[in-house]
Coordinates of C-alpha atoms and ligand atoms in Angstrom, one line a residue:
M15 CA -35.1 94.3 -140.6
D16 CA -32.1 92.9 -140.0
K17 CA -29.8 93.5 -136.9
I18 CA -26.0 93.5 -136.2
I19 CA -25.2 92.1 -132.6
I20 CA -21.9 93.2 -131.2
R21 CA -20.2 92.4 -128.0
G22 CA -17.7 95.2 -127.7
G23 CA -14.2 95.6 -125.8
K24 CA -12.1 93.3 -128.0
P25 CA -9.0 94.6 -129.8
L26 CA -9.2 93.7 -133.5
N27 CA -5.9 92.0 -134.6
G28 CA -5.1 90.3 -137.8
E29 CA -5.5 91.4 -141.6
V30 CA -8.5 92.5 -143.9
T31 CA -8.5 93.1 -147.5
I32 CA -10.2 95.9 -149.0
S33 CA -12.7 95.7 -151.8
G34 CA -13.2 97.7 -154.7
A35 CA -14.4 101.5 -154.3
K36 CA -18.0 102.0 -154.0
N37 CA -18.1 105.6 -155.3
A38 CA -15.9 104.6 -158.4
A39 CA -18.2 101.5 -159.1
V40 CA -21.2 103.5 -159.0
A41 CA -20.0 105.9 -161.6
I42 CA -18.4 103.3 -163.9
I43 CA -21.1 101.1 -164.1
P44 CA -23.7 103.7 -165.7
A45 CA -20.5 104.8 -167.9
V46 CA -20.5 101.3 -169.6
L47 CA -23.7 102.8 -171.4
L48 CA -21.4 105.1 -173.4
C49 CA -19.7 102.3 -175.2
D50 CA -20.3 100.4 -178.2
E51 CA -19.1 96.8 -177.1
P52 CA -19.1 94.8 -173.9
C53 CA -16.7 95.8 -171.0
R54 CA -15.5 93.6 -168.2
I55 CA -15.0 95.3 -164.7
E56 CA -12.9 93.8 -162.1
N57 CA -12.7 94.3 -158.1
V58 CA -16.4 95.4 -158.4
P59 CA -17.4 95.6 -154.7
E60 CA -20.3 93.2 -153.9
I61 CA -22.6 95.8 -151.9
S62 CA -26.2 96.6 -152.6
D63 CA -25.5 99.9 -154.3
V64 CA -23.7 97.9 -157.2
A65 CA -26.9 95.3 -157.3
T66 CA -29.1 98.2 -157.7
L67 CA -27.1 99.7 -160.7
I68 CA -27.0 96.2 -162.2
R69 CA -30.8 96.0 -161.9
I70 CA -31.0 99.3 -163.8
I71 CA -28.8 98.0 -166.4
Y72 CA -31.1 95.0 -166.8
E73 CA -34.1 96.9 -166.9
L74 CA -33.0 99.3 -169.7
G75 CA -32.2 96.0 -171.9
G76 CA -28.5 95.5 -171.0
R77 CA -27.0 92.2 -170.3
V78 CA -24.7 91.5 -167.2
K79 CA -22.7 88.4 -166.7
I80 CA -21.3 87.8 -163.1
I81 CA -18.2 86.2 -164.1
N82 CA -17.3 85.6 -160.2
G83 CA -18.2 87.8 -157.1
S84 CA -16.2 90.7 -158.2
T85 CA -15.9 90.7 -161.9
V86 CA -18.8 91.6 -164.3
E87 CA -19.2 91.8 -167.8
I88 CA -21.7 94.5 -169.1
D89 CA -23.1 94.4 -172.5
P90 CA -24.6 97.6 -173.5
R91 CA -25.5 97.2 -176.9
H92 CA -29.2 96.3 -176.5
I93 CA -29.9 99.0 -174.1
N94 CA -32.7 101.2 -175.8
S95 CA -34.3 102.9 -173.1
F96 CA -33.7 106.3 -171.7
V97 CA -35.9 106.2 -168.8
V98 CA -34.9 105.1 -165.1
S99 CA -37.7 103.9 -163.1
A100 CA -38.5 106.2 -160.0
D101 CA -38.3 102.9 -157.8
M102 CA -34.5 102.4 -158.8
S103 CA -33.4 105.9 -159.0
R104 CA -34.8 106.9 -155.5
R105 CA -32.7 104.0 -153.9
M106 CA -29.4 105.8 -154.5
R107 CA -27.7 109.1 -155.2
A108 CA -25.6 107.7 -158.3
S109 CA -28.8 106.7 -160.3
S110 CA -28.2 110.4 -161.5
Y111 CA -25.0 109.4 -163.4
F112 CA -27.6 107.7 -165.8
I113 CA -28.5 111.4 -166.9
G114 CA -24.9 112.1 -168.1
A115 CA -24.2 108.6 -169.4
M116 CA -27.8 108.7 -171.3
L117 CA -27.5 112.2 -172.6
G118 CA -24.0 111.1 -174.0
R119 CA -25.6 107.9 -175.6
F120 CA -29.1 108.9 -176.8
K121 CA -29.0 112.7 -176.3
K122 CA -32.0 112.1 -174.0
A123 CA -32.6 110.9 -170.5
R124 CA -35.4 110.7 -168.1
I125 CA -35.1 109.7 -164.3
A126 CA -36.6 110.4 -161.1
P127 CA -34.6 112.8 -158.8
P128 CA -32.3 110.4 -157.1
G129 CA -32.2 109.2 -153.7
G130 CA -29.3 108.3 -151.3
C131 CA -28.4 109.1 -147.7
N132 CA -30.2 111.9 -146.0
F133 CA -27.6 114.8 -145.0
G134 CA -30.2 117.7 -145.7
V135 CA -30.8 119.1 -149.0
R136 CA -28.9 117.5 -151.8
P137 CA -29.6 119.6 -155.0
I138 CA -28.4 118.6 -158.6
D139 CA -28.2 122.2 -159.6
Q140 CA -24.6 122.1 -160.8
H141 CA -25.1 118.9 -162.7
I142 CA -27.9 120.5 -164.7
K143 CA -25.9 123.9 -165.3
G144 CA -23.4 121.6 -166.8
F145 CA -25.8 119.7 -168.9
E146 CA -27.3 122.9 -170.2
L147 CA -23.9 124.5 -171.0
L148 CA -23.3 121.5 -173.0
G149 CA -26.5 122.1 -175.2
A150 CA -29.2 120.1 -173.2
K151 CA -32.5 121.4 -172.2
V152 CA -33.4 119.9 -168.6
I153 CA -36.9 120.3 -167.2
I154 CA -38.8 118.7 -164.2
D155 CA -41.9 117.1 -165.6
N156 CA -44.3 115.1 -163.6
G157 CA -41.6 114.7 -161.1
M158 CA -39.0 113.3 -163.4
V159 CA -35.8 115.1 -164.6
D160 CA -36.1 115.2 -168.3
A161 CA -32.7 116.3 -170.3
R162 CA -32.8 116.4 -174.1
A163 CA -30.2 117.8 -176.5
A164 CA -30.3 118.1 -180.4
E165 CA -26.7 117.8 -180.1
L166 CA -24.0 118.1 -177.2
R167 CA -21.2 120.6 -177.7
G168 CA -18.3 121.0 -175.5
N169 CA -18.2 124.3 -173.4
S170 CA -16.4 125.6 -170.4
I171 CA -18.2 125.0 -167.1
Y172 CA -17.3 126.4 -163.9
L173 CA -18.6 124.6 -161.0
D174 CA -20.0 127.0 -158.2
M175 CA -18.9 124.5 -155.3
V176 CA -16.5 121.4 -155.6
S177 CA -19.1 118.4 -156.3
V178 CA -18.0 114.9 -157.0
G179 CA -21.5 114.0 -158.7
A180 CA -21.5 117.1 -160.9
T181 CA -17.9 116.7 -162.1
I182 CA -18.7 113.0 -162.9
N183 CA -21.9 113.6 -164.6
I184 CA -20.5 116.4 -166.8
M185 CA -17.8 114.1 -167.7
L186 CA -20.0 111.5 -168.6
A187 CA -22.2 113.8 -171.0
A188 CA -19.0 115.4 -172.4
V189 CA -17.1 112.3 -173.4
K190 CA -18.9 111.9 -176.9
A191 CA -19.7 115.8 -177.0
K192 CA -18.4 117.7 -180.0
G193 CA -15.3 119.6 -179.1
L194 CA -13.6 120.4 -176.0
T195 CA -15.1 120.7 -172.6
V196 CA -13.2 122.0 -169.7
I197 CA -14.6 121.5 -166.1
E198 CA -13.1 124.2 -163.9
N199 CA -13.2 123.8 -160.0
A200 CA -13.5 120.3 -160.3
A201 CA -13.5 117.6 -157.6
R202 CA -10.4 115.6 -157.3
E203 CA -11.5 112.5 -155.5
P204 CA -9.8 109.2 -156.3
H205 CA -13.0 107.8 -157.8
I206 CA -13.1 110.9 -160.4
V207 CA -9.5 109.8 -161.4
D208 CA -10.7 106.1 -161.8
L209 CA -13.8 107.2 -163.9
A210 CA -11.4 109.1 -166.2
N211 CA -9.1 106.0 -166.4
F212 CA -11.9 103.8 -167.1
L213 CA -13.3 106.1 -169.9
N214 CA -9.7 106.7 -171.4
S215 CA -9.1 102.9 -171.5
M216 CA -12.3 102.7 -173.8
G217 CA -10.8 105.4 -176.0
A218 CA -12.1 108.5 -174.5
D219 CA -9.7 111.9 -174.2
I220 CA -9.7 112.9 -170.8
M221 CA -6.8 115.0 -169.2
G222 CA -6.4 116.6 -165.9
A223 CA -8.8 114.2 -163.6
G224 CA -7.3 114.7 -160.0
T225 CA -6.7 118.3 -160.5
D226 CA -9.2 120.9 -160.5
I227 CA -9.3 121.4 -164.2
I228 CA -10.5 118.6 -166.2
K229 CA -10.3 118.7 -170.1
I230 CA -12.4 116.5 -172.0
R231 CA -12.2 116.3 -175.8
G232 CA -15.3 114.5 -177.3
V233 CA -14.8 111.2 -179.3
E234 CA -17.0 109.6 -181.7
S235 CA -17.2 106.1 -180.1
L236 CA -15.9 104.0 -177.3
H237 CA -14.7 100.7 -177.5
G238 CA -14.8 97.6 -175.1
T239 CA -12.2 97.2 -172.2
T240 CA -11.1 95.3 -169.2
Y241 CA -10.9 97.5 -166.2
S242 CA -9.9 97.0 -162.4
I243 CA -11.6 99.3 -160.1
I244 CA -9.4 101.1 -157.3
P245 CA -9.6 100.1 -153.7
D246 CA -12.2 101.7 -151.4
Q247 CA -10.6 104.6 -149.6
I248 CA -13.5 105.0 -147.2
E249 CA -13.9 101.2 -146.5
A250 CA -10.0 101.3 -145.8
G251 CA -10.4 104.2 -143.5
T252 CA -13.3 102.7 -141.7
Y253 CA -11.0 99.6 -140.7
M254 CA -8.1 102.0 -140.0
V255 CA -10.4 104.0 -137.3
A256 CA -11.8 100.8 -136.1
A257 CA -8.4 99.2 -135.2
A258 CA -7.2 102.5 -133.6
A259 CA -10.5 102.6 -131.6
T260 CA -10.1 99.1 -130.3
G261 CA -6.4 99.4 -129.5
G262 CA -6.0 96.6 -132.3
N263 CA -3.1 95.8 -134.7
V264 CA -4.5 95.4 -138.0
L265 CA -3.0 95.0 -141.5
I266 CA -5.1 96.7 -144.2
K267 CA -4.4 94.9 -147.6
N268 CA -5.1 96.1 -151.2
I269 CA -5.1 99.8 -150.7
I270 CA -3.5 102.8 -152.2
P271 CA -1.6 104.4 -149.3
K272 CA -1.7 107.8 -151.1
H273 CA -5.6 108.0 -150.9
L274 CA -5.3 107.4 -146.9
E275 CA -2.9 110.2 -146.2
S276 CA -5.5 112.6 -144.3
I277 CA -7.0 109.6 -142.5
G278 CA -3.7 108.3 -141.4
A279 CA -2.3 111.8 -140.7
K280 CA -5.3 112.4 -138.2
L281 CA -5.2 109.0 -136.7
E282 CA -1.5 109.6 -136.0
E283 CA -2.4 112.9 -134.2
T284 CA -4.6 110.7 -131.8
G285 CA -1.6 108.6 -131.1
A286 CA -2.1 105.5 -133.5
I287 CA 0.9 104.2 -135.2
I288 CA 0.5 103.9 -138.9
T289 CA 3.1 102.1 -141.2
E290 CA 2.8 102.3 -144.8
F291 CA 3.7 99.4 -147.5
D292 CA 3.3 99.4 -151.1
E293 CA -0.2 98.3 -151.2
E294 CA -0.8 97.7 -147.5
L295 CA -0.8 99.8 -144.3
R296 CA -0.6 98.7 -140.5
V297 CA -2.5 100.3 -137.9
I298 CA -1.8 99.9 -134.4
G299 CA -3.9 101.4 -131.6
R300 CA -2.4 102.8 -128.3
G301 CA -4.5 103.5 -125.5
R302 CA -6.7 106.4 -125.2
P303 CA -6.8 108.7 -128.2
H304 CA -5.5 112.3 -127.7
H305 CA -8.2 114.8 -128.7
I306 CA -7.8 116.6 -132.0
N307 CA -9.8 119.2 -134.2
I308 CA -10.8 118.0 -137.8
K309 CA -12.7 119.8 -140.6
T310 CA -14.0 117.6 -143.5
M311 CA -13.1 119.0 -147.0
P312 CA -13.2 117.8 -150.7
H313 CA -10.3 115.6 -151.4
P314 CA -7.3 115.7 -150.7
G315 CA -8.8 117.2 -147.4
F316 CA -10.2 114.9 -144.6
P317 CA -13.3 113.0 -146.3
T318 CA -16.7 113.8 -144.9
D319 CA -17.4 110.2 -145.5
M320 CA -15.1 109.3 -142.7
Q321 CA -16.6 112.0 -140.2
P322 CA -19.0 109.7 -138.4
Q323 CA -16.4 107.1 -137.7
I324 CA -13.5 109.6 -136.5
T325 CA -16.1 111.4 -134.3
T326 CA -16.9 107.9 -132.7
L327 CA -13.1 107.4 -131.8
L328 CA -12.8 110.9 -130.2
S329 CA -15.7 110.2 -128.0
V330 CA -13.1 108.5 -125.9
A331 CA -10.2 111.0 -126.2
D332 CA -8.3 112.5 -123.4
G333 CA -10.1 116.0 -123.9
T334 CA -12.2 118.0 -126.1
S335 CA -12.1 117.5 -129.7
V336 CA -13.9 119.8 -132.3
V337 CA -15.1 118.3 -135.7
T338 CA -16.4 120.6 -138.2
E339 CA -18.4 119.2 -141.3
G340 CA -17.3 121.2 -144.3
V341 CA -19.3 119.3 -147.1
W342 CA -22.6 118.7 -146.0
D343 CA -25.5 120.8 -144.0
N344 CA -26.6 118.0 -141.6
R345 CA -24.4 115.2 -141.3
F346 CA -24.4 114.9 -137.4
R347 CA -27.9 113.3 -137.0
Y348 CA -26.3 110.0 -135.8
V349 CA -24.5 111.7 -132.9
E350 CA -27.7 111.1 -130.8
Q351 CA -27.1 107.5 -131.1
L352 CA -23.6 108.0 -129.8
T353 CA -24.7 109.6 -127.0
M354 CA -26.8 106.4 -126.0
L355 CA -23.4 104.8 -125.7
G356 CA -22.4 107.4 -123.1
A357 CA -20.5 109.9 -125.5
H358 CA -20.8 113.5 -124.4
I359 CA -21.4 115.3 -127.8
K360 CA -22.8 118.8 -128.3
V361 CA -23.7 119.8 -132.1
D362 CA -24.3 123.2 -133.2
G363 CA -25.0 123.5 -137.1
K364 CA -22.0 121.9 -138.6
V365 CA -19.6 121.7 -135.7
A366 CA -19.7 119.0 -133.0
V367 CA -17.8 119.5 -129.6
I368 CA -16.8 116.3 -128.1
T369 CA -15.9 116.0 -124.5
G370 CA -14.1 112.6 -124.3
V371 CA -15.2 110.2 -121.8
D372 CA -13.5 107.3 -120.0
R373 CA -15.3 104.6 -121.8
L374 CA -18.6 103.6 -123.8
S375 CA -21.1 101.2 -122.8
A376 CA -23.4 99.0 -124.9
A377 CA -26.7 100.4 -126.2
P378 CA -29.6 99.5 -128.7
L379 CA -28.4 101.6 -131.7
R380 CA -29.6 102.3 -135.2
A381 CA -27.8 103.2 -138.4
Y382 CA -29.3 106.6 -139.8
D383 CA -27.1 106.2 -143.1
L384 CA -24.3 104.2 -144.6
R385 CA -21.4 105.9 -142.8
A386 CA -23.1 106.6 -139.5
G387 CA -24.0 102.8 -139.7
A388 CA -20.1 102.3 -139.9
A389 CA -19.8 104.6 -137.2
M390 CA -22.2 102.6 -134.8
V391 CA -20.3 99.4 -135.8
I392 CA -17.2 101.0 -134.4
G393 CA -18.9 102.5 -131.3
A394 CA -20.2 99.2 -130.2
L395 CA -16.8 97.4 -130.9
M396 CA -15.4 99.8 -128.5
A397 CA -18.4 99.7 -125.8
D398 CA -18.4 97.3 -122.9
G399 CA -21.3 94.9 -123.3
E400 CA -23.7 93.7 -126.1
S401 CA -25.1 96.5 -128.5
S402 CA -27.5 96.0 -131.3
I403 CA -27.7 97.9 -134.5
E404 CA -30.8 98.2 -136.6
N405 CA -31.2 99.4 -140.2
V406 CA -28.4 97.2 -141.4
E407 CA -29.8 97.5 -145.0
L408 CA -28.1 100.9 -145.0
I409 CA -24.6 99.5 -144.3
D410 CA -25.0 96.9 -147.0
R411 CA -25.1 99.8 -149.5
G412 CA -21.4 100.5 -149.0
Y413 CA -19.5 97.6 -147.1
E414 CA -18.8 94.2 -148.6
K415 CA -18.9 91.1 -146.2
L416 CA -18.7 93.5 -143.0
I417 CA -19.6 90.7 -140.8
E418 CA -17.1 88.3 -142.3
K419 CA -14.3 90.9 -142.2
F420 CA -14.9 92.2 -138.7
S421 CA -15.1 88.6 -137.4
A422 CA -11.8 87.6 -139.1
L423 CA -10.3 90.3 -137.2
G424 CA -11.7 88.8 -133.8
A425 CA -14.7 90.8 -133.2
D426 CA -17.8 89.3 -131.5
I427 CA -20.1 90.1 -134.3
K428 CA -23.2 88.5 -135.8
R429 CA -26.3 89.5 -138.0
I430 CA -29.7 88.4 -137.1
T431 CA -32.0 88.2 -140.1
Y432 CA -35.6 88.7 -139.3
P433 CA -38.5 88.0 -141.7
G434 CA -39.3 91.4 -143.4
P435 CA -42.5 92.9 -144.9
S436 CA -41.9 91.2 -148.0
I437 CA -41.8 87.7 -146.5
M438 CA -44.7 88.4 -144.4
S439 CA -46.8 89.8 -147.5
D440 CA -45.9 86.6 -149.4
A441 CA -47.0 84.4 -146.4
L442 CA -50.3 86.1 -146.1
Ligands
EPU529 N1 -24.0 120.4 -154.3 C1 -24.9 121.4 -154.7 N2 -25.2 121.2 -156.0 C2 -25.1 120.2 -156.7 C3 -24.1 119.4 -156.2 C4 -23.8 119.4 -155.1 O1 -25.3 122.4 -153.7 O2 -25.4 120.2 -157.8 C5 -23.5 120.4 -152.8 C6 -23.9 119.3 -152.1 O3 -25.3 119.5 -151.3 C7 -22.9 119.2 -150.8 C8 -21.7 119.4 -151.7 O4 -22.1 120.4 -153.0 O5 -23.1 120.3 -149.8 C9 -20.7 118.4 -152.2 O6 -21.9 117.4 -152.8 P1 -21.2 116.1 -153.9 O7 -21.8 116.6 -155.3 O8 -19.7 116.2 -154.0 O9 -21.5 115.0 -153.3 P2 -22.3 113.7 -154.1 O10 -21.8 113.7 -155.4 O11 -23.8 113.8 -153.9 C10 -20.6 112.1 -153.4 C11 -20.5 110.8 -152.6 C12 -20.8 111.0 -151.1 C13 -19.7 111.9 -150.5 C14 -19.9 113.2 -151.4 C15 -18.7 114.1 -150.8 C16 -21.1 109.3 -154.2 C17 -22.0 108.3 -154.9 N3 -21.5 109.9 -153.3 O12 -21.6 112.6 -153.2 O13 -20.5 109.7 -150.5 O14 -20.3 112.3 -149.2 O15 -19.5 112.8 -152.9 O16 -17.5 113.6 -151.0 O17 -20.0 109.3 -154.8 C18 -21.0 107.8 -149.2 O18 -20.4 107.2 -149.9 O19 -21.3 107.4 -148.0 C19 -21.4 109.2 -149.5 C20 -22.3 109.6 -149.0

């Protein structure tokens, strides 16, 4: 029910510190199930997707200690359930990682099909193919995915398309399988490498993460570890685009510059100045962006999770830009919201043609999904006048302290909290 209110037109200036990576955290937390001892995880982002996973761990019988906002200790020793409730699993896509982790731990898992952002059909056939090749039987029973194996045995698994989720889920199931698993055509995203590093720090034997062939030699057991999650590539990219889009000058801290190369390269093509340091990067926006063309692709290509944000920037470019979505079938639904700000964008299937306009002007907006929500924030920061954004809960899934971080950069931004349905029903 909450709303964000933004009075746009102010350049962002100052410093912002990037939080831990959502898509690494949401793989690493379920992975703790595979461990025989407690694990301490640092640089965990305080976002609602992480809160959902922690709740699932509790519901399964695990113990979680929040040491401070960004460090959690998870003790998986008392987890005795292999069932994730439909209420929890439908809240997010990454709940599917409990299938791989539970198969690895219990040789069985039962969860409702995962939810998450709606970009059209989001199948898990490649995950299932991987589990089956490892020896599991997977059926859909009463609306639940039910996976069981007498024993998991390593195998060669070729993914029909590059899938982050399938690569992660198969890694999780294979870590304690007997023998060698080889994932071919694996995804290469930074969070895949982070998960592999986390599992290896517990005693797993994974090689090749970050390339398209990952080799996992099964081990008997995993021991406790302390591990710090990598910084969030997409959160950093979002602040980079916001800095460029408002003609600002922002130092983005706690980043891995290598992860931001494709985003930085495209922003430079639009005319922004990017200066890299060891763990920081400065973005200076310079007037109207040049028009450019972009196609989103799996890593190391331009990330699909930055597509709505960069499309928003290009809505005021000095000509016509073409953005092609190369990962999802239906990720341009938010464009109608940008047109309310005055953008001229025509979408045909997976291609958006953006004719740059001189300026955007404020409008009432809504977030359709997490990254589209971030794009609405950027659009509202660029627009003259006061915009509002509804469905803020979707943005909470992946951006830690968004209001505080943008405010510290000089944005005129606030959140209004309205009584929601639960408060109403409590009152009645
Ligand atoms: N696909 C299949 N079958 C499968 C799996 C995937 O056909 O079994 C298709 C998908 O439909 C899609 C493509 O393969 O067209 C890639 O999907 P992928 O499996 O890589 O996506 P995902 O694992 O569901 C993760 C991120 C998304 C991000 C994509 C692509 C997490 C929790 N989610 O999703 O992040 O867009 O990879 O990089 O890691 C976000 O953070 O906002 C977000 C949506």
